[in-house]
Tab-separated table of C-alpha atoms and ligand atoms in Angstrom:
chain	number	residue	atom	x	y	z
A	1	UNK	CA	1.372	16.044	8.973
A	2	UNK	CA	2.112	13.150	7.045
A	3	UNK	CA	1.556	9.788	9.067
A	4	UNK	CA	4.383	6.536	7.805
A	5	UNK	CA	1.264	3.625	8.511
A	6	UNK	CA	2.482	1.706	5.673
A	7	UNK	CA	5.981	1.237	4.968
A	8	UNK	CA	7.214	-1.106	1.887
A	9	UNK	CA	10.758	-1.674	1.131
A	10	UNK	CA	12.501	-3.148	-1.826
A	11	UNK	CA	15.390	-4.920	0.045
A	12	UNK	CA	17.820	-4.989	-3.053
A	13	UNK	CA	21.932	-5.324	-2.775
A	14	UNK	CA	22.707	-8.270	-0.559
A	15	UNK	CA	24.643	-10.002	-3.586
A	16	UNK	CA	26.549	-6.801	-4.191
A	17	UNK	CA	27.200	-6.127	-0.722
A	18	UNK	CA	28.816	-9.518	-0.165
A	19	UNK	CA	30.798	-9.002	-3.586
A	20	UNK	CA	32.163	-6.242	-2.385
A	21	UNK	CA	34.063	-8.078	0.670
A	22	UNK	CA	34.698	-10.952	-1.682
A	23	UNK	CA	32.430	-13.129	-0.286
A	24	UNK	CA	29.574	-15.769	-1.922
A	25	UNK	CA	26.331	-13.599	-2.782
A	26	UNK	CA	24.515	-15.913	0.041
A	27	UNK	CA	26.894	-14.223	3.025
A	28	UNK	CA	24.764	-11.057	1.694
A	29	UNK	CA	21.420	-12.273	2.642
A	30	UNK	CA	22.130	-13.685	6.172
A	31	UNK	CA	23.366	-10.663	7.115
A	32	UNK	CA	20.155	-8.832	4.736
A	33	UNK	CA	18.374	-10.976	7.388
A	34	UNK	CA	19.790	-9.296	10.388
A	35	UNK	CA	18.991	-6.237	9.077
A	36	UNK	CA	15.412	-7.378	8.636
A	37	UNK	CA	15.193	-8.305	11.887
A	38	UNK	CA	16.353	-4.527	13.107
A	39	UNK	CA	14.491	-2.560	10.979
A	40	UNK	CA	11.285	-4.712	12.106
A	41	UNK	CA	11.936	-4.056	15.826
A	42	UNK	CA	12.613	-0.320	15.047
A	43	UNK	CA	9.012	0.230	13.310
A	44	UNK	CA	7.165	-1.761	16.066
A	45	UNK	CA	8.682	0.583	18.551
A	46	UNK	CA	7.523	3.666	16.133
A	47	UNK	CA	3.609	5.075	17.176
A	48	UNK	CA	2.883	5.934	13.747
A	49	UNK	CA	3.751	3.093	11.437
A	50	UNK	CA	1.679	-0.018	11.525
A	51	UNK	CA	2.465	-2.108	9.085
A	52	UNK	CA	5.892	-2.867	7.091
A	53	UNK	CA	6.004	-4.895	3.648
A	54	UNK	CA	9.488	-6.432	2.530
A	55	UNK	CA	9.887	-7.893	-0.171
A	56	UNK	CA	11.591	-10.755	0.538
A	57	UNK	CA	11.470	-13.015	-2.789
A	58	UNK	CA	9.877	-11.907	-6.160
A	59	UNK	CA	8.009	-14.191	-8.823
A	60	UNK	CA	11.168	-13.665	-10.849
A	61	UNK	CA	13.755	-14.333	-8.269
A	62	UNK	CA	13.245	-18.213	-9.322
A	63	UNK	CA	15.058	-17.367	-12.867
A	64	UNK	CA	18.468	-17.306	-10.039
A	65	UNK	CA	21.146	-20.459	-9.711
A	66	UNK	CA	19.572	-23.323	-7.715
A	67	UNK	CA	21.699	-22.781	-5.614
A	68	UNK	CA	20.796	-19.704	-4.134
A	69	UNK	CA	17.498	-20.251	-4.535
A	70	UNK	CA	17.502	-23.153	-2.126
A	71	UNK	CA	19.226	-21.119	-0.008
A	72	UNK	CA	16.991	-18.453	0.465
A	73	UNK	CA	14.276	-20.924	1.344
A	74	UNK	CA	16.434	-22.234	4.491
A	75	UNK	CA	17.427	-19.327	5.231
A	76	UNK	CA	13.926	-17.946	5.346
A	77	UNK	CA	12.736	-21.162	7.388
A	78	UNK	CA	15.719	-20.609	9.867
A	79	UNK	CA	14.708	-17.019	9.965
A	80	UNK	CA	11.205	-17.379	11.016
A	81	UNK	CA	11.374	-20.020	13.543
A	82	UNK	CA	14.059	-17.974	15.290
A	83	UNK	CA	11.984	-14.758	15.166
A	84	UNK	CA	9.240	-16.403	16.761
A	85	UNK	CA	10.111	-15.413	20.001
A	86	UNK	CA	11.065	-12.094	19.359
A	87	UNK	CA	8.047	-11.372	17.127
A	88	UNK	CA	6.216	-12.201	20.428
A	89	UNK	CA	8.163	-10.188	22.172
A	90	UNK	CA	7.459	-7.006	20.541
A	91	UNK	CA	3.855	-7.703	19.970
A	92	UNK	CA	4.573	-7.682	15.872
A	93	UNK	CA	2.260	-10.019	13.809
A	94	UNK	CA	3.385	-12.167	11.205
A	95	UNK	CA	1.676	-11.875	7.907
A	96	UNK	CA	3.082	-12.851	3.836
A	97	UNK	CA	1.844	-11.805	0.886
A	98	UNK	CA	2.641	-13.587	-2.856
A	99	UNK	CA	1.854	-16.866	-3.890
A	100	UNK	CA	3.593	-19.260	-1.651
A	101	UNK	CA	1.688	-22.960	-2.759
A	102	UNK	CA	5.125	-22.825	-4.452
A	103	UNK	CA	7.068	-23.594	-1.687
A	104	UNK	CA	8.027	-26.473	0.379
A	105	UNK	CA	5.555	-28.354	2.262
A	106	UNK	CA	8.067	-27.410	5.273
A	107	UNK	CA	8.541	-23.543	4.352
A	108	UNK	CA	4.731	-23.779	4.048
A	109	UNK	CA	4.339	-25.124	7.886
A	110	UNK	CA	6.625	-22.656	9.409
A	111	UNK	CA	4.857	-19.754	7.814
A	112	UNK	CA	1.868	-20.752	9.090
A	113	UNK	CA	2.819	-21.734	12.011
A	114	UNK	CA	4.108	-18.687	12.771
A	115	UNK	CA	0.987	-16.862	11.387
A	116	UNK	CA	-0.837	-18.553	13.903
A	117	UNK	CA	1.226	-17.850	16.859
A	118	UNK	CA	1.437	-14.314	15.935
A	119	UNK	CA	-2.258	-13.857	15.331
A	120	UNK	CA	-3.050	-11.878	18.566
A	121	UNK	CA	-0.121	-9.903	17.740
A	122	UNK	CA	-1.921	-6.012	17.819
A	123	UNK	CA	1.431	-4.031	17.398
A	124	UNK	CA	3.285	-3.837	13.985
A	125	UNK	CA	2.083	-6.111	11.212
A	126	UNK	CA	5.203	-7.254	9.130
A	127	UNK	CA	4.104	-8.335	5.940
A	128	UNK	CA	7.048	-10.523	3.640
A	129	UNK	CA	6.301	-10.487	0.001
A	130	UNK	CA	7.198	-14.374	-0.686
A	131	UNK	CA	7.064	-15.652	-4.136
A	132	UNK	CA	5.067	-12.363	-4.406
A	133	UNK	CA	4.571	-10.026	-8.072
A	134	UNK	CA	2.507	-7.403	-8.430
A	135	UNK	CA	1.706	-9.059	-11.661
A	136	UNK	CA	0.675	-12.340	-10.499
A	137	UNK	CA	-1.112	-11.081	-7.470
A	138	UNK	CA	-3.373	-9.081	-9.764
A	139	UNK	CA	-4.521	-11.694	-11.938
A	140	UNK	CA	-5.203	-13.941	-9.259
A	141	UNK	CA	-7.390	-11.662	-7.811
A	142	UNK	CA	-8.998	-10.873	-10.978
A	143	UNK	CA	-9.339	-14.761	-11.642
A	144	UNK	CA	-11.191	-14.928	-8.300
A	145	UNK	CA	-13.554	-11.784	-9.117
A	146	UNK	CA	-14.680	-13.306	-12.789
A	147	UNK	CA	-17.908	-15.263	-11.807
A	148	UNK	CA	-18.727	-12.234	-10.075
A	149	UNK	CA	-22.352	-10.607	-12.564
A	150	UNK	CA	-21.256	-7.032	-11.546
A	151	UNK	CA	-18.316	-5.018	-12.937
A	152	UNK	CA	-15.631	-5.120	-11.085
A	153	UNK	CA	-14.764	-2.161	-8.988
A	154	UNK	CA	-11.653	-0.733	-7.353
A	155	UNK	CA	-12.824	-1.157	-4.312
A	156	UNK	CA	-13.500	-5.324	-5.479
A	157	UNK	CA	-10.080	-5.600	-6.610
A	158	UNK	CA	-8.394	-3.949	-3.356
A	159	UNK	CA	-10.077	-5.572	-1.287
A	160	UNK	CA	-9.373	-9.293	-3.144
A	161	UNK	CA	-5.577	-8.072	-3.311
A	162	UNK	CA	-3.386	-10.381	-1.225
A	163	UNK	CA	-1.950	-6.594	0.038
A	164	UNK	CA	-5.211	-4.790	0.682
A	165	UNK	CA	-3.671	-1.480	2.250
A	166	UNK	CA	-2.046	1.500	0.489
A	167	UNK	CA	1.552	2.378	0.524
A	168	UNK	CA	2.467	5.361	2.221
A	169	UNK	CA	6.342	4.948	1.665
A	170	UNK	CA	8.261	2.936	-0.464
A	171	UNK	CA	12.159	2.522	-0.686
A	172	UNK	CA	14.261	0.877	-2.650
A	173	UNK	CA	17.456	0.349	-1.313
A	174	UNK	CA	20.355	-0.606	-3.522
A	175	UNK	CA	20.999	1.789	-6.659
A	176	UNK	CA	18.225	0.627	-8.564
A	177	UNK	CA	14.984	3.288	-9.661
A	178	UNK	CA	12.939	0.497	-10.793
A	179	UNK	CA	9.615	-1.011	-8.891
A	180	UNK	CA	10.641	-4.733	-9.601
A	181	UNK	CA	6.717	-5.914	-10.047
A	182	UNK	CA	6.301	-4.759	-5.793
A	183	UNK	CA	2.835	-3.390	-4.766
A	184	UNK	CA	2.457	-1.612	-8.567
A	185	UNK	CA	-1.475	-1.313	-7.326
A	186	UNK	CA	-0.783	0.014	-3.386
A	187	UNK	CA	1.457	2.274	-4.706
A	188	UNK	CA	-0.427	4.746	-6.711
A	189	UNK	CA	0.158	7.321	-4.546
A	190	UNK	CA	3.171	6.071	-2.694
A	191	UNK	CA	6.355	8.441	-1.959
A	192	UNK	CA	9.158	6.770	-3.517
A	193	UNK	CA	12.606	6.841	-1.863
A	194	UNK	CA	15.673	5.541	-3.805
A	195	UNK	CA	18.978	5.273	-1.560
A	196	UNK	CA	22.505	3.683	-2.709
A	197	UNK	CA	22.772	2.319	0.386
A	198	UNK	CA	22.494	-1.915	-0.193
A	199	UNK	CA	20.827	-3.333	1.807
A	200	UNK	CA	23.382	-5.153	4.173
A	201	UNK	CA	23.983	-1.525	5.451
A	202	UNK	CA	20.828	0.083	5.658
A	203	UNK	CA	20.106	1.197	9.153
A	204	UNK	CA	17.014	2.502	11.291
A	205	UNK	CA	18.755	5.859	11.549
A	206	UNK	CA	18.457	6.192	7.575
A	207	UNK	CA	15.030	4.961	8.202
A	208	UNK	CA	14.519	7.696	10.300
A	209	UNK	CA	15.663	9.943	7.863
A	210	UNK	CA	13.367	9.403	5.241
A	211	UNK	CA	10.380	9.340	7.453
A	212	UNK	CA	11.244	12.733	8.330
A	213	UNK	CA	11.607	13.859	4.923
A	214	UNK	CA	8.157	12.139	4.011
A	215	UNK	CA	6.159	13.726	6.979
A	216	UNK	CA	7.108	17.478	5.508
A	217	UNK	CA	5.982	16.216	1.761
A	218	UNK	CA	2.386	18.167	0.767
A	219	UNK	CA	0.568	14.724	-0.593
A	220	UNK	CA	-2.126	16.191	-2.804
A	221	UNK	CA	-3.403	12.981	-4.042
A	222	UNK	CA	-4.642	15.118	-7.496
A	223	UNK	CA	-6.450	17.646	-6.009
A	224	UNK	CA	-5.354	21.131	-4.613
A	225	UNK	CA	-3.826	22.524	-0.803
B	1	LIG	C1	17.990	-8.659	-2.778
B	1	LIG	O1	19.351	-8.661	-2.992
B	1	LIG	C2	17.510	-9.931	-2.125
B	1	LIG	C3	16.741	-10.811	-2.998
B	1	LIG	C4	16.367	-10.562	-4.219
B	1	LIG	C5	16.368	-12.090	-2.433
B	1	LIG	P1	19.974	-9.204	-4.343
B	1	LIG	O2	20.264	-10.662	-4.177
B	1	LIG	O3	19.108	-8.873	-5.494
B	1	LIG	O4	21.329	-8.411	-4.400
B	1	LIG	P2	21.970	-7.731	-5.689
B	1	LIG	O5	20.925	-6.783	-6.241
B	1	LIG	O6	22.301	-8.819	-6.646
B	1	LIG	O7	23.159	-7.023	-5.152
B	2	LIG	C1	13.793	-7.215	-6.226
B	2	LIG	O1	15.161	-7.320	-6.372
B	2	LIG	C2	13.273	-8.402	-5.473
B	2	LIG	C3	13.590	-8.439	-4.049
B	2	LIG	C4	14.212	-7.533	-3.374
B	2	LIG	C5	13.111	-9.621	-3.368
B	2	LIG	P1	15.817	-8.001	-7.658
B	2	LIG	O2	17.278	-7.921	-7.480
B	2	LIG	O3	15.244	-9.341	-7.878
B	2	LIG	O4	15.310	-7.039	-8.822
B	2	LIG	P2	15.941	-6.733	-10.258
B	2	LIG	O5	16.226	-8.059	-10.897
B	2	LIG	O6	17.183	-5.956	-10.026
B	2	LIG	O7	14.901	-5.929	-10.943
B	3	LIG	MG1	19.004	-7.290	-6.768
């Protein structure tokens, strides 16, 4: 059977979910945030799944009003120094992927900061794709691999990746069939979910649901059962 190790999730539809109740786009991500928060505790209480990516803010979420791009950085700050304690609690370390010597000198602290205090952390790993693009992530690593005299291998490049672990399932919540620039390497042979659920409303119990429907999948990675 199928293991869920590695879960990544495209958390689109915060703007549209606020919309929708005729509120500012913003009221969409604090509560996107809650949801965060649940859907982390529910995979560190899972046996089989080890590690969850979100992507939290793409290399191309910058192009968005001033605005709300300064508000996603508080809000992300605010969000991690209040998780501290419960990432502690249930054992889940703290990890980012992406490029994130574009951020605040304070943003910058806090994630490392709570890097640090998570570090013993040997349950879940929770992994937030910050300032992160498939893209960009790629070419840095290739940047850092150029001096190297041999060709480069895949096994180089994976292992200079910022995310250096395969995808086993990847959702995209929202509407949306599109990869956004997340984990286009990891993902070779990740099962791809799609739900119309945004974000906002997205629940462990439809979380459930698709791990179910991905442990019953035959994965023949191009060869034969
Ligand atoms: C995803 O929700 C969160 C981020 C990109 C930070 P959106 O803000 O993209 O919400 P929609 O897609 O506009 O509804
Ligand atoms: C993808 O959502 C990025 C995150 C969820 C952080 P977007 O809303 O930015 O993606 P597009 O613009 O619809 O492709
Ligand atoms: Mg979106």
């Amino acid at each position: 059977m199928n293991q869920a190790k590695h879960i990544a999730i495209i958390m689109d539809g915060n703007g549209r979910w606020a919309e929708l109740q005729g509120k500012k786009r913003v009221k969409g991500h604090e509560v996107g945030a809650k949801v965060v928060k649940e859907i982390t505790t529910y995979c560190s209480n899972s046996a089989e799944v080890e590690r969850l990516t979100l992507y939290a803010f793409s290399t191309e979420n910058w192009k968005r009003p001033r605005l709300e791009v300064e508000f996603l950085m508080k809000l992300l700050n605010s969000y991690l120094k209040n998780e501290l304690p419960v990432y502690l609690e249930n054992n889940v370390r703290f990890e980012s992927i992406g490029d994130t010597r574009a951020f605040s000198k304070t943003l910058q602290k806090t994630i490392t900061m709570v890097k640090e205090k998570t570090a013993h952390c040997d349950g879940l790993v929770q992994s937030l794709a910050l300032n992160y693009g498939a893209q960009d992530e790629i070419l840095r690593a290739m940047n850092r691999l150029k001096s190297e005299e041999d060709d480069i291998t895949i096994e180089m490049l994976s292992n200079t990746l910022d995310c250096k672990h395969d995808v086993d399932i990847l959702i995209r919540t929202g509407g949306d069939h599109r990869l956004s620039n997340f984990l286009l390497w990891q993902s070779a042979y990740a099962e791809l979910f799609f739900t119309d659920t945004l974000w906002p409303d997205f629940t462990p119990k439809e979380l459930d649901k698709i791990i179910k429907k991905f442990t019953k999948i035959e994965r023949r990675f191009g060869g034969l059962k």
